[in-house]
Short mmCIF file of C-alpha atoms in Angstrom, two decimals:
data_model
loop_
_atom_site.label_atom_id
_atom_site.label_comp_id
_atom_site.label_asym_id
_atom_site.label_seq_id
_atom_site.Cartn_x
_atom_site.Cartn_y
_atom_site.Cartn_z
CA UNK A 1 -6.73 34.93 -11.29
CA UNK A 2 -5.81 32.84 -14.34
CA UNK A 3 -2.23 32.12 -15.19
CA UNK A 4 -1.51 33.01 -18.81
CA UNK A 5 -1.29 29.56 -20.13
CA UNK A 6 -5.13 30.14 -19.39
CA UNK A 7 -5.55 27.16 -16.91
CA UNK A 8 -6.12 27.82 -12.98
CA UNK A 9 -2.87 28.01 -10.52
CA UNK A 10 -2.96 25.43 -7.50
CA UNK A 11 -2.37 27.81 -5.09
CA UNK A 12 -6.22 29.39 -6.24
CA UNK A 13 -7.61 25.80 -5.84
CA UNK A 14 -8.68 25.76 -1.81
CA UNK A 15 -11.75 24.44 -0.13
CA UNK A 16 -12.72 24.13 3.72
CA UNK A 17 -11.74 21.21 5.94
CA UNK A 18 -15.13 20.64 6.87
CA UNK A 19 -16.04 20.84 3.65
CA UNK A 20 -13.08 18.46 2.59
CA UNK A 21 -14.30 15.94 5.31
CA UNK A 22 -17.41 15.55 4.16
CA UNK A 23 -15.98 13.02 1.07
CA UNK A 24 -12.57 12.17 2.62
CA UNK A 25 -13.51 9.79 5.30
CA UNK A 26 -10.57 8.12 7.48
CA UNK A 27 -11.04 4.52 8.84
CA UNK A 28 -11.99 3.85 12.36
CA UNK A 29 -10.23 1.62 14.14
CA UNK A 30 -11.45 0.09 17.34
CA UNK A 31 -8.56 -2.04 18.68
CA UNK A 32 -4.84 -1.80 19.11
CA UNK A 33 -4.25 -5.05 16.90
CA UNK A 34 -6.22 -2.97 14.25
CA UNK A 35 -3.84 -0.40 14.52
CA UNK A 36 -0.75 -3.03 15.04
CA UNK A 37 -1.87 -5.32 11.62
CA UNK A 38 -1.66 -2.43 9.74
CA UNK A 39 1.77 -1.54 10.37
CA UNK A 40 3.49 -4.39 10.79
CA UNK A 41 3.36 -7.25 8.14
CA UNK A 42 3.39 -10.66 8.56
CA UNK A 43 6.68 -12.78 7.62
CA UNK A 44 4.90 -14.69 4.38
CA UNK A 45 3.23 -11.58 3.24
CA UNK A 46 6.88 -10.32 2.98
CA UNK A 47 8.21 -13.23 1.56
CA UNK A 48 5.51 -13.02 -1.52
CA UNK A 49 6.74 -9.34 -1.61
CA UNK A 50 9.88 -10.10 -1.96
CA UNK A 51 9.03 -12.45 -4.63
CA UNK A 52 6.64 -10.26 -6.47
CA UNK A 53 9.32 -7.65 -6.64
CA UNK A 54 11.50 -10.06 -8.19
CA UNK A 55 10.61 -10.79 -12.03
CA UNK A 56 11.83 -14.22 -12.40
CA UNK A 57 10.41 -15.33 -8.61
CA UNK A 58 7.03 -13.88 -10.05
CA UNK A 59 7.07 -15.07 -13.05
CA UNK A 60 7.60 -18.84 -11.91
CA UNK A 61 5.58 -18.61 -9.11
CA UNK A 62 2.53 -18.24 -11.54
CA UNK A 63 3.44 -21.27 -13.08
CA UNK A 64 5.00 -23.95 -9.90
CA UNK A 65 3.13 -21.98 -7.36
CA UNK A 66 4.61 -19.76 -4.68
CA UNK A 67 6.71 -21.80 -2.37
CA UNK A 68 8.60 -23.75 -5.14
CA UNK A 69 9.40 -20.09 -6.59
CA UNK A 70 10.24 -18.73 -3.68
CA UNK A 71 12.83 -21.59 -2.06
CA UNK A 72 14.42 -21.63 -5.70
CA UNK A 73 15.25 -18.34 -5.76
CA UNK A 74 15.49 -17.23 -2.06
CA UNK A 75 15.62 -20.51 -0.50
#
């Protein structure tokens, strides 16, 4: 079943879950604070993603360093 551009449709394209699980590992985790830590960030890794998605924070903070970026623009 070839579409008539020649290339293969993506509904043909289907393997087996167990199949599929044998290279798609997910990550164990073994305790709740695993499990909390990866939802929930902490307040200064939002702060220097707040100031990476801001060109001008990022750009100074290369150069003054992070906190001086930050409280100038956010401060």
């Amino acid at each position: 079943p070839k579409e008539p551009s020649g290339s293969l449709s993506a509904d043909n394209i289907k393997i087996k879950k167990e199949v599929a699980n044998a290279f798609v590992k997910r990550k164990k985790r073994s305790s709740p604070y695993e499990w909390y830590f990866e939802y929930y960030k902490s307040p200064m890794e939002q702060m220097h993603e707040r100031c990476e998605n801001f060109p001008p924070c990022d750009y100074l903070s290369d150069q003054v360093g992070f906190a001086l970026a930050y409280n100038r623009f956010f401060g």
